[in-house]
């Protein structure tokens, strides 16, 4: 395997909370329908961590991809679901099955740090 992309992001959870409070559309803009379904089962505190983690991981993916989120790539192009063990897995992404995606999501009470490695 050869690393073809590396992306890192750090997100302040208070920024995510403010975005949620400004309008209920923020979660729907960031999360895919499958992610939203899981999000709806969580407590309010855990929802903030989950949404912040997915937002940050998708930002990290976009950096590894090389375009950032914008006209070439949207939050909806990337889906991150948890394995039974709880480990996050990128299950949908625009580079297809020939690229292996590794993702790590870590958070404190205030910050989320994510890293994405793309391998071919």
Coordinates of N, CA and C in Angstrom, one line a residue:
X1 N 0.8 -1.2 0.0 CA 0.0 0.0 0.0 C 0.9 1.2 0.0
X2 N 0.4 2.3 -0.7 CA 1.1 3.6 -0.8 C 0.1 4.6 -0.2
X3 N 0.6 5.5 0.6 CA -0.2 6.6 1.1 C -0.4 7.6 0.0
X4 N -1.7 7.9 -0.3 CA -2.0 8.9 -1.4 C -2.6 10.1 -0.8
X5 N -2.9 10.1 0.5 CA -3.4 11.3 1.1 C -3.4 11.2 2.6
X6 N -3.2 12.4 3.3 CA -3.2 12.4 4.7 C -3.9 13.7 5.1
X7 N -4.9 13.7 6.0 CA -5.6 14.8 6.4 C -5.9 14.8 7.9
X8 N -5.7 16.0 8.5 CA -5.9 16.1 10.0 C -6.8 17.3 10.2
X9 N -7.7 17.3 11.2 CA -8.6 18.4 11.5 C -8.8 18.4 13.0
X10 N -8.9 19.6 13.5 CA -9.3 19.8 14.9 C -10.4 20.8 14.9
X11 N -11.5 20.5 15.6 CA -12.7 21.2 15.6 C -13.1 21.5 17.1
X12 N -13.5 22.8 17.3 CA -14.0 23.2 18.6 C -15.5 22.8 18.8
X13 N -15.8 22.0 19.8 CA -17.2 21.6 19.9 C -18.2 22.7 20.1
X14 N -17.7 23.8 20.7 CA -18.6 25.0 20.9 C -19.0 25.6 19.6
X15 N -18.2 25.5 18.6 CA -18.5 25.9 17.2 C -19.6 25.0 16.6
X16 N -19.6 23.7 16.9 CA -20.6 22.8 16.4 C -21.9 23.1 17.1
X17 N -21.8 23.3 18.4 CA -23.0 23.6 19.2 C -23.7 24.9 18.7
X18 N -22.9 25.9 18.4 CA -23.5 27.2 17.9 C -24.2 26.9 16.5
X19 N -23.5 26.1 15.7 CA -24.1 25.8 14.4 C -25.4 25.1 14.5
X20 N -25.5 24.2 15.5 CA -26.8 23.4 15.7 C -27.8 24.4 16.2
X21 N -27.5 25.3 17.1 CA -28.4 26.2 17.7 C -29.0 27.2 16.7
X22 N -28.2 27.6 15.7 CA -28.6 28.5 14.6 C -29.7 27.9 13.7
X23 N -29.7 26.6 13.6 CA -30.7 26.0 12.7 C -30.5 24.5 12.8
X24 N -31.6 23.8 12.6 CA -31.7 22.3 12.7 C -31.1 21.7 11.4
X25 N -30.8 22.5 10.4 CA -30.3 22.0 9.2 C -28.9 21.5 9.2
X26 N -28.1 22.0 10.2 CA -26.7 21.7 10.2 C -26.4 20.2 10.2
X27 N -27.1 19.5 11.1 CA -26.8 18.0 11.2 C -27.2 17.4 9.9
X28 N -28.3 17.8 9.3 CA -28.7 17.2 8.0 C -27.8 17.5 6.9
X29 N -27.1 18.7 7.0 CA -26.1 19.1 5.9 C -24.8 18.2 6.1
X30 N -24.4 17.9 7.3 CA -23.2 17.2 7.5 C -23.4 15.7 7.5
X31 N -24.4 15.2 8.0 CA -24.6 13.7 8.2 C -25.4 13.1 7.1
X32 N -25.1 11.9 6.6 CA -25.8 11.2 5.6 C -27.1 10.6 6.3
X33 N -28.0 10.1 5.6 CA -29.2 9.5 6.2 C -28.9 8.4 7.2
X34 N -27.9 7.5 6.9 CA -27.6 6.5 7.8 C -26.9 7.0 9.1
X35 N -26.1 8.0 8.9 CA -25.5 8.7 10.1 C -26.5 9.4 10.9
X36 N -27.5 10.1 10.3 CA -28.6 10.7 11.0 C -29.4 9.8 11.8
X37 N -29.6 8.6 11.3 CA -30.4 7.6 12.0 C -29.7 7.2 13.3
X38 N -28.4 7.0 13.3 CA -27.7 6.7 14.5 C -27.7 7.9 15.4
X39 N -27.4 9.0 14.9 CA -27.4 10.3 15.6 C -28.7 10.5 16.5
X40 N -29.8 10.1 15.9 CA -31.1 10.3 16.6 C -31.3 9.4 17.8
X41 N -30.5 8.4 17.9 CA -30.6 7.4 19.1 C -29.7 7.9 20.2
X42 N -28.9 8.9 20.1 CA -28.0 9.3 21.1 C -28.5 10.4 22.0
X43 N -27.9 10.5 23.2 CA -28.2 11.6 24.2 C -27.8 12.9 23.6
X44 N -28.3 14.0 24.1 CA -27.9 15.3 23.6 C -26.4 15.6 23.6
X45 N -25.8 15.2 24.7 CA -24.3 15.4 24.8 C -23.6 14.5 23.8
X46 N -24.0 13.3 23.7 CA -23.4 12.4 22.7 C -23.6 12.8 21.3
X47 N -24.8 13.4 21.0 CA -25.1 13.9 19.7 C -24.1 15.0 19.3
X48 N -23.7 15.9 20.2 CA -22.7 16.9 19.9 C -21.4 16.3 19.6
X49 N -21.0 15.3 20.4 CA -19.7 14.7 20.1 C -19.7 13.9 18.8
X50 N -20.8 13.2 18.5 CA -20.9 12.5 17.3 C -20.9 13.4 16.0
X51 N -21.7 14.5 16.1 CA -21.8 15.4 15.0 C -20.4 16.1 14.8
X52 N -19.8 16.5 15.9 CA -18.5 17.2 15.8 C -17.4 16.2 15.3
X53 N -17.5 15.0 15.7 CA -16.5 14.0 15.2 C -16.7 13.7 13.7
X54 N -17.9 13.6 13.2 CA -18.2 13.3 11.8 C -17.8 14.6 11.0
X55 N -18.2 15.8 11.5 CA -17.8 17.0 10.8 C -16.3 17.0 10.6
X56 N -15.6 16.9 11.7 CA -14.1 17.0 11.7 C -13.5 15.9 10.8
X57 N -14.0 14.6 10.9 CA -13.4 13.5 10.1 C -13.7 13.8 8.6
X58 N -14.8 14.4 8.2 CA -15.1 14.6 6.8 C -14.2 15.8 6.3
X59 N -13.9 16.8 7.2 CA -13.0 17.8 6.9 C -11.6 17.2 6.7
X60 N -11.2 16.3 7.5 CA -9.9 15.7 7.4 C -9.8 14.9 6.1
X61 N -10.9 14.1 5.8 CA -10.9 13.4 4.5 C -10.8 14.4 3.3
X62 N -11.5 15.5 3.4 CA -11.4 16.4 2.3 C -10.0 17.0 2.1
X63 N -9.2 17.1 3.2 CA -7.9 17.6 3.1 C -7.0 16.4 2.5
X64 N -7.2 15.2 2.9 CA -6.5 14.1 2.3 C -6.8 13.9 0.9
X65 N -8.0 14.2 0.5 CA -8.5 14.1 -0.9 C -7.9 15.2 -1.7
X66 N -7.6 16.3 -1.1 CA -6.9 17.4 -1.8 C -7.8 18.6 -2.2
X67 N -9.0 18.6 -1.9 CA -9.9 19.6 -2.4 C -10.6 20.5 -1.3
X68 N -10.7 19.9 -0.2 CA -11.5 20.6 0.9 C -13.0 20.4 0.6
X69 N -13.8 20.7 1.5 CA -15.3 20.6 1.3 C -15.7 21.8 0.4
X70 N -16.4 21.6 -0.6 CA -16.8 22.7 -1.5 C -17.4 22.2 -2.8
X71 N -17.0 22.8 -3.9 CA -17.7 22.5 -5.1 C -17.4 21.1 -5.7
X72 N -16.2 20.5 -5.2 CA -15.9 19.2 -5.7 C -16.2 18.0 -4.8
X73 N -16.5 18.4 -3.5 CA -16.7 17.4 -2.5 C -17.6 17.9 -1.5
X74 N -18.7 17.2 -1.1 CA -19.6 17.6 -0.1 C -19.6 16.6 1.1
X75 N -20.1 17.1 2.2 CA -20.2 16.2 3.4 C -21.0 14.9 3.1
X76 N -22.0 15.0 2.2 CA -22.8 13.9 1.8 C -22.1 12.8 1.0
X77 N -20.9 13.2 0.4 CA -20.1 12.2 -0.4 C -19.3 11.3 0.5
X78 N -19.3 11.5 1.8 CA -18.5 10.7 2.8 C -19.5 10.2 3.9
X79 N -19.4 8.9 4.1 CA -20.2 8.3 5.2 C -19.3 7.5 6.1
X80 N -19.5 7.8 7.4 CA -18.6 7.2 8.4 C -19.6 6.5 9.4
X81 N -19.5 5.2 9.5 CA -20.3 4.4 10.4 C -19.4 3.6 11.4
X82 N -19.9 3.2 12.5 CA -19.1 2.5 13.5 C -19.2 1.0 13.2
X83 N -18.1 0.3 13.4 CA -18.1 -1.1 13.5 C -18.7 -1.5 14.8
X84 N -19.0 -2.8 14.9 CA -19.6 -3.3 16.2 C -18.7 -3.0 17.4
X85 N -17.4 -2.9 17.2 CA -16.5 -2.6 18.2 C -16.5 -1.1 18.6
X86 N -17.1 -0.3 17.8 CA -17.2 1.1 18.0 C -16.2 1.9 17.1
X87 N -15.3 1.2 16.5 CA -14.3 1.8 15.6 C -15.0 2.5 14.4
X88 N -14.7 3.8 14.1 CA -15.3 4.4 12.9 C -14.7 3.9 11.7
X89 N -15.5 3.7 10.7 CA -15.1 3.2 9.3 C -15.7 4.1 8.3
X90 N -14.9 4.6 7.3 CA -15.4 5.3 6.2 C -16.0 4.2 5.2
X91 N -17.3 4.2 5.0 CA -17.9 3.2 4.2 C -18.3 3.7 2.9
X92 N -18.5 5.0 2.7 CA -18.7 5.6 1.4 C -17.8 6.8 1.2
X93 N -17.1 6.8 0.1 CA -16.3 7.9 -0.2 C -16.0 7.9 -1.7
X94 N -15.7 9.1 -2.3 CA -15.7 9.2 -3.8 C -14.5 8.5 -4.5
X95 N -13.5 8.1 -3.8 CA -12.4 7.4 -4.5 C -12.6 5.9 -4.7
X96 N -13.7 5.4 -4.2 CA -14.1 4.0 -4.5 C -13.3 3.0 -3.7
X97 N -13.6 1.7 -4.1 CA -13.0 0.6 -3.3 C -11.6 0.4 -3.5
X98 N -10.9 1.0 -4.5 CA -9.5 0.8 -4.7 C -8.7 1.6 -3.8
X99 N -9.3 2.5 -3.0 CA -8.6 3.2 -2.0 C -9.0 2.8 -0.6
X100 N -8.1 2.5 0.3 CA -8.4 2.1 1.6 C -8.3 3.4 2.5
X101 N -9.4 3.6 3.3 CA -9.5 4.8 4.1 C -9.4 4.4 5.6
X102 N -8.4 5.0 6.3 CA -8.3 4.8 7.7 C -8.7 6.1 8.4
X103 N -9.5 6.0 9.5 CA -9.9 7.2 10.2 C -9.8 7.0 11.7
X104 N -9.4 8.1 12.3 CA -9.3 8.1 13.8 C -10.0 9.4 14.3
X105 N -10.9 9.2 15.3 CA -11.7 10.3 15.9 C -11.4 10.3 17.4
X106 N -11.0 11.4 17.9 CA -10.7 11.5 19.3 C -11.3 12.8 19.8
X107 N -11.9 12.9 21.0 CA -12.4 14.1 21.5 C -12.2 14.3 23.0
X108 N -12.2 15.5 23.4 CA -12.2 15.9 24.8 C -13.6 16.6 25.0
X109 N -13.8 17.2 26.2 CA -15.0 17.9 26.4 C -15.2 19.1 25.5
X110 N -14.1 19.6 24.9 CA -14.1 20.8 24.2 C -13.7 20.7 22.7
X111 N -12.9 19.7 22.4 CA -12.3 19.6 21.1 C -12.4 18.2 20.5
X112 N -12.4 18.2 19.1 CA -12.4 16.9 18.4 C -11.2 17.0 17.5
X113 N -10.4 15.9 17.5 CA -9.2 15.8 16.6 C -9.4 14.5 15.8
X114 N -9.2 14.7 14.5 CA -9.4 13.5 13.5 C -8.2 13.5 12.6
X115 N -8.0 12.3 12.1 CA -7.0 12.0 11.1 C -7.5 11.0 10.1
X116 N -7.3 11.2 8.8 CA -7.6 10.3 7.8 C -6.4 10.0 6.9
X117 N -6.2 8.7 6.7 CA -5.1 8.3 5.8 C -5.8 7.6 4.6
X118 N -5.4 7.9 3.4 CA -5.9 7.3 2.2 C -4.7 6.5 1.6
X119 N -5.0 5.2 1.4 CA -4.0 4.3 0.8 C -4.5 3.6 -0.5
X120 N -3.5 3.4 -1.4 CA -3.8 2.7 -2.6 C -2.8 1.6 -2.8

